[in-house]
Backbone as numpy.savetxt, mean C-alpha at the origin, in Angstrom:
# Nx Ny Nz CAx CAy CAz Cx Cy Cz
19.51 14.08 4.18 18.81 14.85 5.20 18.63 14.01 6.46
18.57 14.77 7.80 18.55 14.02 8.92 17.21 13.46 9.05
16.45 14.57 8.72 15.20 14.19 9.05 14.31 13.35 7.90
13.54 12.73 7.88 12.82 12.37 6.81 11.12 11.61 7.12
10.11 12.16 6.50 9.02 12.22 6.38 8.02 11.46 5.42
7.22 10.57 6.18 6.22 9.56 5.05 4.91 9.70 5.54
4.59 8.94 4.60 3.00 8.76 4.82 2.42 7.39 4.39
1.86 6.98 5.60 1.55 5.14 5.17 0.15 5.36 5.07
-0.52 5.01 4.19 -2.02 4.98 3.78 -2.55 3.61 4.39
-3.97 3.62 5.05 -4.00 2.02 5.24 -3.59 1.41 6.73
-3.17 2.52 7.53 -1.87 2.26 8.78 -2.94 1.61 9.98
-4.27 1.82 10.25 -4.50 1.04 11.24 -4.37 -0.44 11.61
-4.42 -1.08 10.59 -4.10 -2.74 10.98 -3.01 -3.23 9.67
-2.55 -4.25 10.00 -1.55 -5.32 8.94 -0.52 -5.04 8.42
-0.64 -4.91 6.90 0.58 -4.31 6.21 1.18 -2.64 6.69
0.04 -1.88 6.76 0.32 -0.94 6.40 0.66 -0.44 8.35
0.37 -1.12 9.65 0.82 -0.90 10.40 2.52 -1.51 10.67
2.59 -2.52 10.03 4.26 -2.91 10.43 4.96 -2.24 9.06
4.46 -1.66 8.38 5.06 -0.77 7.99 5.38 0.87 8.54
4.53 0.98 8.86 4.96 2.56 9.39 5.17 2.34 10.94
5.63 1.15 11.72 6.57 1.11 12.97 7.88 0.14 12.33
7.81 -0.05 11.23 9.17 -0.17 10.81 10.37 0.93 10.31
9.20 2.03 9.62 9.58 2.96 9.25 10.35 4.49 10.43
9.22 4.18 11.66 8.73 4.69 12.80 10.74 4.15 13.39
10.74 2.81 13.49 12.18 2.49 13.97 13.12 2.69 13.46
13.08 3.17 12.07 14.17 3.36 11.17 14.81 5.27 11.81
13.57 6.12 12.09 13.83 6.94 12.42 13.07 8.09 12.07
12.23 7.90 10.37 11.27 8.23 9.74 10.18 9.10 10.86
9.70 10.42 10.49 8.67 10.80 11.01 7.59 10.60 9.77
6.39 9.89 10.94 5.28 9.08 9.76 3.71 9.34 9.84
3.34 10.01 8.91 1.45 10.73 9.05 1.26 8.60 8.68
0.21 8.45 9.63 -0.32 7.37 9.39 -1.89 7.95 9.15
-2.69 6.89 8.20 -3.92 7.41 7.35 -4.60 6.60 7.27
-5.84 6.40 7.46 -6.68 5.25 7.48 -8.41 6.12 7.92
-9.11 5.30 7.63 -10.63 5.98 8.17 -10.99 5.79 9.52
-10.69 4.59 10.41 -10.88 5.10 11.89 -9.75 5.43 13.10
-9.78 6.43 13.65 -8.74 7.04 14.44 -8.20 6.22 15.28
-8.91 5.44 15.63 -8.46 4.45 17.47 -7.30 3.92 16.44
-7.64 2.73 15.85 -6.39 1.47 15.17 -5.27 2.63 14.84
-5.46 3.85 14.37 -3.81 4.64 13.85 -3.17 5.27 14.89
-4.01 5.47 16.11 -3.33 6.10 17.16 -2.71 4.68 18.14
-3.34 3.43 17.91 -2.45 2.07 18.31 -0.92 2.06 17.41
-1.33 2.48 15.93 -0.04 1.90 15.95 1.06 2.83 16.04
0.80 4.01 16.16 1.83 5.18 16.54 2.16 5.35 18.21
1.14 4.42 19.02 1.54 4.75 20.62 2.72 4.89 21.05
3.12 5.84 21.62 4.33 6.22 22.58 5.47 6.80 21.48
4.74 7.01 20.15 5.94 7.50 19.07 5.74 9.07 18.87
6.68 9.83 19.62 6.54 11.06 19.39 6.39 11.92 17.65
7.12 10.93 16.93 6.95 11.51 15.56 6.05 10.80 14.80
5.63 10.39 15.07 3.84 9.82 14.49 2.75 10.57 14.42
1.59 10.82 13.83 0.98 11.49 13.23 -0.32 10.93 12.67
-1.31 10.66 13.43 -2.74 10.05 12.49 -3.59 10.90 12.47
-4.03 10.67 10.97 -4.86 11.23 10.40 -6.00 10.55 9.73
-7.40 10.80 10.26 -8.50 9.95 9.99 -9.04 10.48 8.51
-8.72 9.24 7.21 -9.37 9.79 5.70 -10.03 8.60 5.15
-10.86 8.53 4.46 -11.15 7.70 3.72 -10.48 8.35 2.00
-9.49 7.28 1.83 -8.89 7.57 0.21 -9.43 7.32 -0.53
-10.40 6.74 -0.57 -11.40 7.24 -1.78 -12.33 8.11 -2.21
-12.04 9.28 -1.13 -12.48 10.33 -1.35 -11.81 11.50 -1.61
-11.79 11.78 -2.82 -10.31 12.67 -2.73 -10.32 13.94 -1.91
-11.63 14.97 -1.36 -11.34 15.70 -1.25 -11.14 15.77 0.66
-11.21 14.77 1.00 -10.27 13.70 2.19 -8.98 13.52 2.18
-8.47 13.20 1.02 -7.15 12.80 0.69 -6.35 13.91 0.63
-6.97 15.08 -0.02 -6.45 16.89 -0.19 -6.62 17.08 0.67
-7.33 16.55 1.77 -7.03 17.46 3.36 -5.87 16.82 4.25
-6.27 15.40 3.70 -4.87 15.55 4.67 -3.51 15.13 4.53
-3.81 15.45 3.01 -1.96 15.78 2.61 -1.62 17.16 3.26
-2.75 18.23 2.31 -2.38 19.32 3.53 -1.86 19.51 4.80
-2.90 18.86 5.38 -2.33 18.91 7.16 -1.03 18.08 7.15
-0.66 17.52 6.41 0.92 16.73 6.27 1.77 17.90 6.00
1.58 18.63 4.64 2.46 19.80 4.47 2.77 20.55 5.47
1.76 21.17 6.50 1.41 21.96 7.30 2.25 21.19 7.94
2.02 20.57 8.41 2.83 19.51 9.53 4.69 19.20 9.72
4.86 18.86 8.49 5.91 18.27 8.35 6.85 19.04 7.32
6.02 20.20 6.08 6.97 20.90 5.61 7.50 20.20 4.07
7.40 19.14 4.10 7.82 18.19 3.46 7.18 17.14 3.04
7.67 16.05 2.26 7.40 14.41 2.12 8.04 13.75 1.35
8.70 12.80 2.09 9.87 12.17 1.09 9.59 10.44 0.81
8.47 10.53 1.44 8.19 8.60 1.39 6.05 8.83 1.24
6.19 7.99 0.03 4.49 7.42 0.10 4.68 6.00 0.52
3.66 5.48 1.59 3.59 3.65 0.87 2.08 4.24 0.88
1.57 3.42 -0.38 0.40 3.73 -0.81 -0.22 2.36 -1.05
-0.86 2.27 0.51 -1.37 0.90 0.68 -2.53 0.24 0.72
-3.16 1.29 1.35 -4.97 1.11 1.97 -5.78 0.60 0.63
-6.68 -0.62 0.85 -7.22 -1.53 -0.26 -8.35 -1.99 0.45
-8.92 -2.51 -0.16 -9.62 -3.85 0.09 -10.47 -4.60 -0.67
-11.00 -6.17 -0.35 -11.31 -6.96 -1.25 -12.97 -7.28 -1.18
-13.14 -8.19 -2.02 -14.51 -8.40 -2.10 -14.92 -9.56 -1.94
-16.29 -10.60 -1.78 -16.28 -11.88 -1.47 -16.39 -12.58 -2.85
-15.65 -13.55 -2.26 -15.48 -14.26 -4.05 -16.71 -14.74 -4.97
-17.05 -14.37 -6.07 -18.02 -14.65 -6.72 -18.06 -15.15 -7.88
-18.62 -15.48 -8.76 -18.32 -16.01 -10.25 -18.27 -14.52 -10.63
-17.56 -14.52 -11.81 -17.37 -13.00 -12.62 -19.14 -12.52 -12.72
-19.87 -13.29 -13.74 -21.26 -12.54 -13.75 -21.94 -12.14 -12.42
-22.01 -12.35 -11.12 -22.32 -12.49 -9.73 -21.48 -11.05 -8.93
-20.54 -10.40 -9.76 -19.89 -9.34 -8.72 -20.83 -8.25 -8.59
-21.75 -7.78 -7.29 -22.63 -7.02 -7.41 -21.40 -5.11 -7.83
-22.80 -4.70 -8.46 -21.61 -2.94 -8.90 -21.26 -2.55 -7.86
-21.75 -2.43 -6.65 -20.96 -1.48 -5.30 -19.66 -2.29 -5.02
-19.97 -3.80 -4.93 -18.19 -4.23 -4.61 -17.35 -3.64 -5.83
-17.72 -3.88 -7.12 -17.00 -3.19 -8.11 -16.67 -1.92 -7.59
-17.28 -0.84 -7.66 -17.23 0.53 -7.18 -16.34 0.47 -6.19
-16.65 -0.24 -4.77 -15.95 0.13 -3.25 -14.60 -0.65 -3.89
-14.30 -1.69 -4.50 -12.98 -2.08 -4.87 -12.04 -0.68 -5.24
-12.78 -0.85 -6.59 -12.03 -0.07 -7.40 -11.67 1.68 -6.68
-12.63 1.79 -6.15 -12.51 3.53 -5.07 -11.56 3.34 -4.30
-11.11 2.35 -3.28 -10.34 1.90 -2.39 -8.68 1.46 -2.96
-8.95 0.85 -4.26 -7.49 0.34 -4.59 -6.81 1.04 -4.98
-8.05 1.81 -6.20 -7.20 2.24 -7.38 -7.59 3.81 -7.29
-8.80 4.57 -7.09 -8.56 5.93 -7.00 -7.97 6.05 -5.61
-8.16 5.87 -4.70 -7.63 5.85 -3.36 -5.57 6.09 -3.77
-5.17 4.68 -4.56 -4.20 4.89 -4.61 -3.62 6.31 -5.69
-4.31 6.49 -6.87 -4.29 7.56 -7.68 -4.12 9.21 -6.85
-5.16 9.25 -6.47 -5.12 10.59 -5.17 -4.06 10.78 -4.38
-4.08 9.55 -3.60 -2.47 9.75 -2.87 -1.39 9.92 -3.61
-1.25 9.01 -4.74 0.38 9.35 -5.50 0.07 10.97 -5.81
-1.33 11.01 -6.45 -1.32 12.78 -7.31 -0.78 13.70 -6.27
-1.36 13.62 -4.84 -1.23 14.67 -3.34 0.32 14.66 -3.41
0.61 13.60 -2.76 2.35 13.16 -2.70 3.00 14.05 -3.85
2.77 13.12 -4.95 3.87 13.83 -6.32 3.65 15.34 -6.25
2.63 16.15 -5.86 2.46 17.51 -6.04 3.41 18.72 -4.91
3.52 17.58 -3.75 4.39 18.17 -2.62 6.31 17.84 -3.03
5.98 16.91 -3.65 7.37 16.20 -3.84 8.25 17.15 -4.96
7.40 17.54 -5.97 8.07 18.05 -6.99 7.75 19.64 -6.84
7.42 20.34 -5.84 7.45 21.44 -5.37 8.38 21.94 -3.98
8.77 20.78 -3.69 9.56 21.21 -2.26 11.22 21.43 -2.45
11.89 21.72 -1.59 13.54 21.99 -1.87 13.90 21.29 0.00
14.75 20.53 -0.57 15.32 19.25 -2.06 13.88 19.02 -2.24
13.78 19.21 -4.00 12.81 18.43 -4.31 12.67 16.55 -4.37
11.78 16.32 -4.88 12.05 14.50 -5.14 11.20 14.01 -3.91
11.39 12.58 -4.15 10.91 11.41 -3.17 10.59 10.49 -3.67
9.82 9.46 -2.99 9.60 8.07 -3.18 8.09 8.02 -3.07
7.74 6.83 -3.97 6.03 6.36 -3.74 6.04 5.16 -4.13
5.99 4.35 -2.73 5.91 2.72 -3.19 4.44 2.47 -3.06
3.52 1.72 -4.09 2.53 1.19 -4.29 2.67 -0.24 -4.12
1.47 -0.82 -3.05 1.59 -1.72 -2.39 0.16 -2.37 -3.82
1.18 -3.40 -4.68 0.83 -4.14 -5.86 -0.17 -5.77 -5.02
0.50 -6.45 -5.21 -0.15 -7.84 -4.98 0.49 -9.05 -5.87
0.70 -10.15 -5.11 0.38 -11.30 -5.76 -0.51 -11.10 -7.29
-1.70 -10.38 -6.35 -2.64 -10.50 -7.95 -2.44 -9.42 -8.71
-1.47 -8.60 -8.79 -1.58 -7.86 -9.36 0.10 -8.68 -10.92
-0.07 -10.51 -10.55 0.46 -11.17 -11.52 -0.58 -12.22 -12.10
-1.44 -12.82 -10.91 -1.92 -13.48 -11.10 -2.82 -14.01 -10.51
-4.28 -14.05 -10.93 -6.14 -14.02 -9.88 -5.84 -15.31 -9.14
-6.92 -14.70 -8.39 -7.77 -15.97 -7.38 -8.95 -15.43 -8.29
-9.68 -17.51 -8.04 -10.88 -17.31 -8.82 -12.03 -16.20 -7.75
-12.84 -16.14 -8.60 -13.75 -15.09 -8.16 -13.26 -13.84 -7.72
-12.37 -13.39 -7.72 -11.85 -11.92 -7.61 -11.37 -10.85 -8.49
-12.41 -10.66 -9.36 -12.38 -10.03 -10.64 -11.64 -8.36 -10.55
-12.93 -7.83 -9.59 -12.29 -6.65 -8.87 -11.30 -6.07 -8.27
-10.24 -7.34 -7.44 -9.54 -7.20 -6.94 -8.11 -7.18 -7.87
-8.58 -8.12 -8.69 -7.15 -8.59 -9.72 -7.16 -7.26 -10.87
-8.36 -7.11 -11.04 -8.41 -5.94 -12.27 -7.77 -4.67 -11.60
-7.72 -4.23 -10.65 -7.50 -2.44 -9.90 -5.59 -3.27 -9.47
-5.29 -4.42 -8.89 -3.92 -5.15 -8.62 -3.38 -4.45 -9.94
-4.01 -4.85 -10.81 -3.45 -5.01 -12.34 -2.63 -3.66 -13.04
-3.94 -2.95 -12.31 -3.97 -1.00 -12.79 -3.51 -0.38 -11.99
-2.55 -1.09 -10.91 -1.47 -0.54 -9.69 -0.35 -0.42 -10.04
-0.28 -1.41 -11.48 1.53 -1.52 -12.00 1.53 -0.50 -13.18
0.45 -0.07 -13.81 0.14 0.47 -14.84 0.67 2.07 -14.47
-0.06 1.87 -12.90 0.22 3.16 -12.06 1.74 3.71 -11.70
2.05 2.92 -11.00 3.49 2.94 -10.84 4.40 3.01 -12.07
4.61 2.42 -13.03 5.08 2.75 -14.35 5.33 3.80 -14.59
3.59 4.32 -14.57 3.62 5.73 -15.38 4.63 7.13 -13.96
3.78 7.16 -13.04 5.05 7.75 -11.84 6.52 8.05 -11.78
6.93 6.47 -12.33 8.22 6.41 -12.59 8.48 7.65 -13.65
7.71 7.30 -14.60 8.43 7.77 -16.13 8.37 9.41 -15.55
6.80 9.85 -15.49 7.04 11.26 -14.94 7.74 12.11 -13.99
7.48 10.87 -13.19 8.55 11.29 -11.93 9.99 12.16 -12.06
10.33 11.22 -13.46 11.97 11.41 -13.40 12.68 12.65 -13.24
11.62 13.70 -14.18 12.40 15.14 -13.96 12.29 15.74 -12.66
11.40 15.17 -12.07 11.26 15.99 -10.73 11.95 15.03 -9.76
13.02 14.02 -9.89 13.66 12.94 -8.89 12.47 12.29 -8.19
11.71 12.07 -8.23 10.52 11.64 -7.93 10.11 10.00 -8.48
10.75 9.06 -7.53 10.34 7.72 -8.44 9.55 7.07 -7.86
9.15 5.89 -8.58 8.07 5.21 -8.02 8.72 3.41 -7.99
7.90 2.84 -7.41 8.20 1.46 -7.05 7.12 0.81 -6.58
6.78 -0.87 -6.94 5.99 -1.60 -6.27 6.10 -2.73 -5.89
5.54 -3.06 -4.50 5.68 -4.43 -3.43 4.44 -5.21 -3.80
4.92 -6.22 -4.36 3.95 -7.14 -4.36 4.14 -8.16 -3.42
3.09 -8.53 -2.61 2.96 -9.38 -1.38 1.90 -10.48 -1.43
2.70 -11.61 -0.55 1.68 -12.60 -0.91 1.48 -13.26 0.63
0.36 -13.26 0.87 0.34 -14.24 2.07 0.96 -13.70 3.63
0.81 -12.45 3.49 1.15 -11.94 5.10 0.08 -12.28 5.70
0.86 -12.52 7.06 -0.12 -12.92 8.60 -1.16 -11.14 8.44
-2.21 -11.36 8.06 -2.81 -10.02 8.54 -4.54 -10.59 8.93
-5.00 -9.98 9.14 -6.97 -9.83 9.38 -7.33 -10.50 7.92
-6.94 -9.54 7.02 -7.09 -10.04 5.62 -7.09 -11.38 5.06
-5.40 -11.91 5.77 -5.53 -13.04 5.45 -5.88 -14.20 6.52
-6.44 -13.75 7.47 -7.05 -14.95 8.27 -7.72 -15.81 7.68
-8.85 -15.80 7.04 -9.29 -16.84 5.88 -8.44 -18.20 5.71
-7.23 -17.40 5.48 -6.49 -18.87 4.59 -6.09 -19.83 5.57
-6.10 -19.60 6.68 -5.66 -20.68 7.66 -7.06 -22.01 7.79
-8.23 -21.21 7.58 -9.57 -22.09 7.25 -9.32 -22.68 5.99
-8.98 -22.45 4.68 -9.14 -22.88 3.30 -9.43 -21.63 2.31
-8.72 -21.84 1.10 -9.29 -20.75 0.16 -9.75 -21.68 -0.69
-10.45 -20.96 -1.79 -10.71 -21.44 -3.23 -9.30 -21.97 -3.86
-9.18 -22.47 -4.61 -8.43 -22.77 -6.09 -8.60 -22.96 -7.16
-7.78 -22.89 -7.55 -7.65 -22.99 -9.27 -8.74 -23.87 -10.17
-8.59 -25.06 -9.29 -8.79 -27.04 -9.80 -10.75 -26.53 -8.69
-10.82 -25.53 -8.01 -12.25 -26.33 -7.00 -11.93 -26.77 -5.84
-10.96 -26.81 -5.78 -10.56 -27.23 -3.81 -10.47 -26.47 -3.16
-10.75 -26.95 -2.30 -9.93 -25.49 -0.91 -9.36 -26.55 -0.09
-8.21 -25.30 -0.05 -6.36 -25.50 0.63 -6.11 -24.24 2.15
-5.44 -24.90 2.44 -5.37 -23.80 3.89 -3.60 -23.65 3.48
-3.42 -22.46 3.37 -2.47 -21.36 2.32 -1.27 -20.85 3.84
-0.16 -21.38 3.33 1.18 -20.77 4.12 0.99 -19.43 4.23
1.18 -18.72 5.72 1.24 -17.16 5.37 2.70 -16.82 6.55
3.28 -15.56 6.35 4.70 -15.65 6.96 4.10 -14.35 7.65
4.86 -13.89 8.51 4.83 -12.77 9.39 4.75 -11.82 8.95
4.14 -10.59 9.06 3.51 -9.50 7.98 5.03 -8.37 8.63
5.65 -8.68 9.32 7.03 -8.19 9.92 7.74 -7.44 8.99
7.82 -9.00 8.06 8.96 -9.15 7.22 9.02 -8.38 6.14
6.98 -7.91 5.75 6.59 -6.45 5.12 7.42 -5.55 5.26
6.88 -5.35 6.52 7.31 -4.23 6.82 8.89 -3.40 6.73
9.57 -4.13 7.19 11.09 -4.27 7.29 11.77 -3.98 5.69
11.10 -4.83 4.90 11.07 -4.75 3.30 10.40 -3.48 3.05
9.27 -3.10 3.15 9.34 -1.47 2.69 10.28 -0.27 3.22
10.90 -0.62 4.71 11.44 0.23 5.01 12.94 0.34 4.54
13.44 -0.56 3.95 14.78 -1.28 3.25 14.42 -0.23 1.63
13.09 -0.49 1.23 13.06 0.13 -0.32 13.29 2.04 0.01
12.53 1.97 1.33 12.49 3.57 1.55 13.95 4.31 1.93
14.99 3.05 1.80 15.89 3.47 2.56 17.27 4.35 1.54
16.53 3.83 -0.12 17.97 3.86 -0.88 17.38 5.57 -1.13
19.03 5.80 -1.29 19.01 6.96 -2.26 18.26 7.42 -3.47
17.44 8.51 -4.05 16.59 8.47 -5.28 17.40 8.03 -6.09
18.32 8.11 -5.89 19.43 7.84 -7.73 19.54 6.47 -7.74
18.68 5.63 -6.82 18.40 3.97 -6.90 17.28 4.08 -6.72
16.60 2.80 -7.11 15.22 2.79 -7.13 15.07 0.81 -7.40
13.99 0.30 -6.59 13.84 -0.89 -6.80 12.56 -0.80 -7.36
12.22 -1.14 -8.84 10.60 -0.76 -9.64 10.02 -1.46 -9.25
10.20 -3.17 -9.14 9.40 -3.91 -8.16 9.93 -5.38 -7.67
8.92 -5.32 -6.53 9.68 -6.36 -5.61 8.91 -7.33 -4.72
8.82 -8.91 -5.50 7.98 -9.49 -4.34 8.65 -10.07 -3.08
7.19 -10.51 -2.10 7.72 -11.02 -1.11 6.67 -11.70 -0.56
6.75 -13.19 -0.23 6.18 -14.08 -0.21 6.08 -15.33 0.55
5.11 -15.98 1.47 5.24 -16.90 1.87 5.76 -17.66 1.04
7.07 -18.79 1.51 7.24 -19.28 0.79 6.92 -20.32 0.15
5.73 -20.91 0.55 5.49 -22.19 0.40 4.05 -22.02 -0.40
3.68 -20.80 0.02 2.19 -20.20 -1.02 2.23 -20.84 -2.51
0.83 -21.11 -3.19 0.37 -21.46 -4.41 0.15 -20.35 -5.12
1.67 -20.11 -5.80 1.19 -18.75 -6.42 2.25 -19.42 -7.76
3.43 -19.52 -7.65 4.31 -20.22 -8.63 4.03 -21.47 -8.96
3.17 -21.63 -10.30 2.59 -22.63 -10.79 0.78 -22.92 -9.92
0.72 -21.97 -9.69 -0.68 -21.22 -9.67 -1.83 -21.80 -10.46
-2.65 -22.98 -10.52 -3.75 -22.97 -11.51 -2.96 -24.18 -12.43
């Protein structure tokens, strides 16, 4: 098809913006999604086929509105990146107060759940049916940073996610895939240029590479045919403490 249609969750800042102006350059018309309007209408400026839409994904009946207004919109959907997350401040495991638990887990993991459910429901009802839903995994979704219980546990239940997608997916051409990323230049990871925690009790100031190179890489996975599929795929500063980790 000439035309083709996504939806980047997450799109006002970092990953999930050099992803959907990578996608945006590929040719892709792209609903960008995030909870405040200004940052998604930055990163769609001057792109006639861009599209923001202000949701918080952890609310699903947010998330059902504006897949809708996507349907409505676009008719279609042939690309998820299902990205929008966030983390908590590092604590000893007994020390994680319940709302960071809660806002984690609402943000990573139902956030991401809702969107694949919205997506897969348009995907396996449309003609051509099918599409893609890459879930944006993690580093930790192989292996923690101390004190990030929350973050590593919902990382964890992102691959669990994607798995299952895949398997269902299949009759409806509908597959799934996940990017695990380590160490992009983003807001997120500003921190590490100060020092993180480790493994041993130290803090290290952590290689991070251009969050570009994200982007470019999701738009490469969005690019194959359904009858290929990459299930998962990291990408990584290279010099990061993640291989031989602890």
């Amino acid at each position: 098809m000439a035309d083709r249609y996504a939806v980047v969750t997450g799109a006002g800042t970092g990953i999930g913006r050099a992803a959907a102006q990578a996608l945006l350059a590929d040719g892709w018309t792209v609903a960008v999604i995030g909870r405040r309007m200004d940052p998604l209408q930055e990163t769609i400026a001057g792109q006639a086929r861009g599209l923001a839409i202000a949701a918080d994904v952890g609310e699903r009946d947010q998330v059902e509105a504006a897949f809708a207004q996507v349907k409505e919109r676009f008719g279609r959907l042939d690309l998820l990146f299902n990205n929008a997350g966030r983390g908590a401040p590092a604590v000893d495991f007994d020390e994680l107060p319940h709302e960071d638990w809660r806002g984690v887990v609402a943000a990573n993991l139902d956030g991401s759940f809702y969107c694949a459910q919205a997506a897969y429901r348009i995907m396996k009802h449309q003609s051509p049916r099918g599409g893609r839903i890459i879930n944006n995994g993690s580093i930790s979704a192989h292996a923690p940073r101390p004190g990030a219980a929350a973050y590593t546990a919902t990382k964890h239940a992102v691959t669990g996610l994607t798995k299952q997608i895949a398997l269902d997916g299949r009759k409806h051409d509908i597959t799934a895939s996940q990017i695990d990323i380590g160490n992009a230049a983003t807001p997120m990871t500003e921190r590490m240029t100060r020092g993180v925690m480790q493994p041993d009790g130290s803090m290290m100031v952590e290689p991070r590479m251009d969050v570009a190179h994200v982007g470019r890489t999701v738009a490469h996975m969005a690019s194959l045919p359904l009858d290929a599929n990459i299930p998962f795929l990291t990408i990584m500063a290279t010099k990061m403490p993640w291989l031989g980790r602890g």
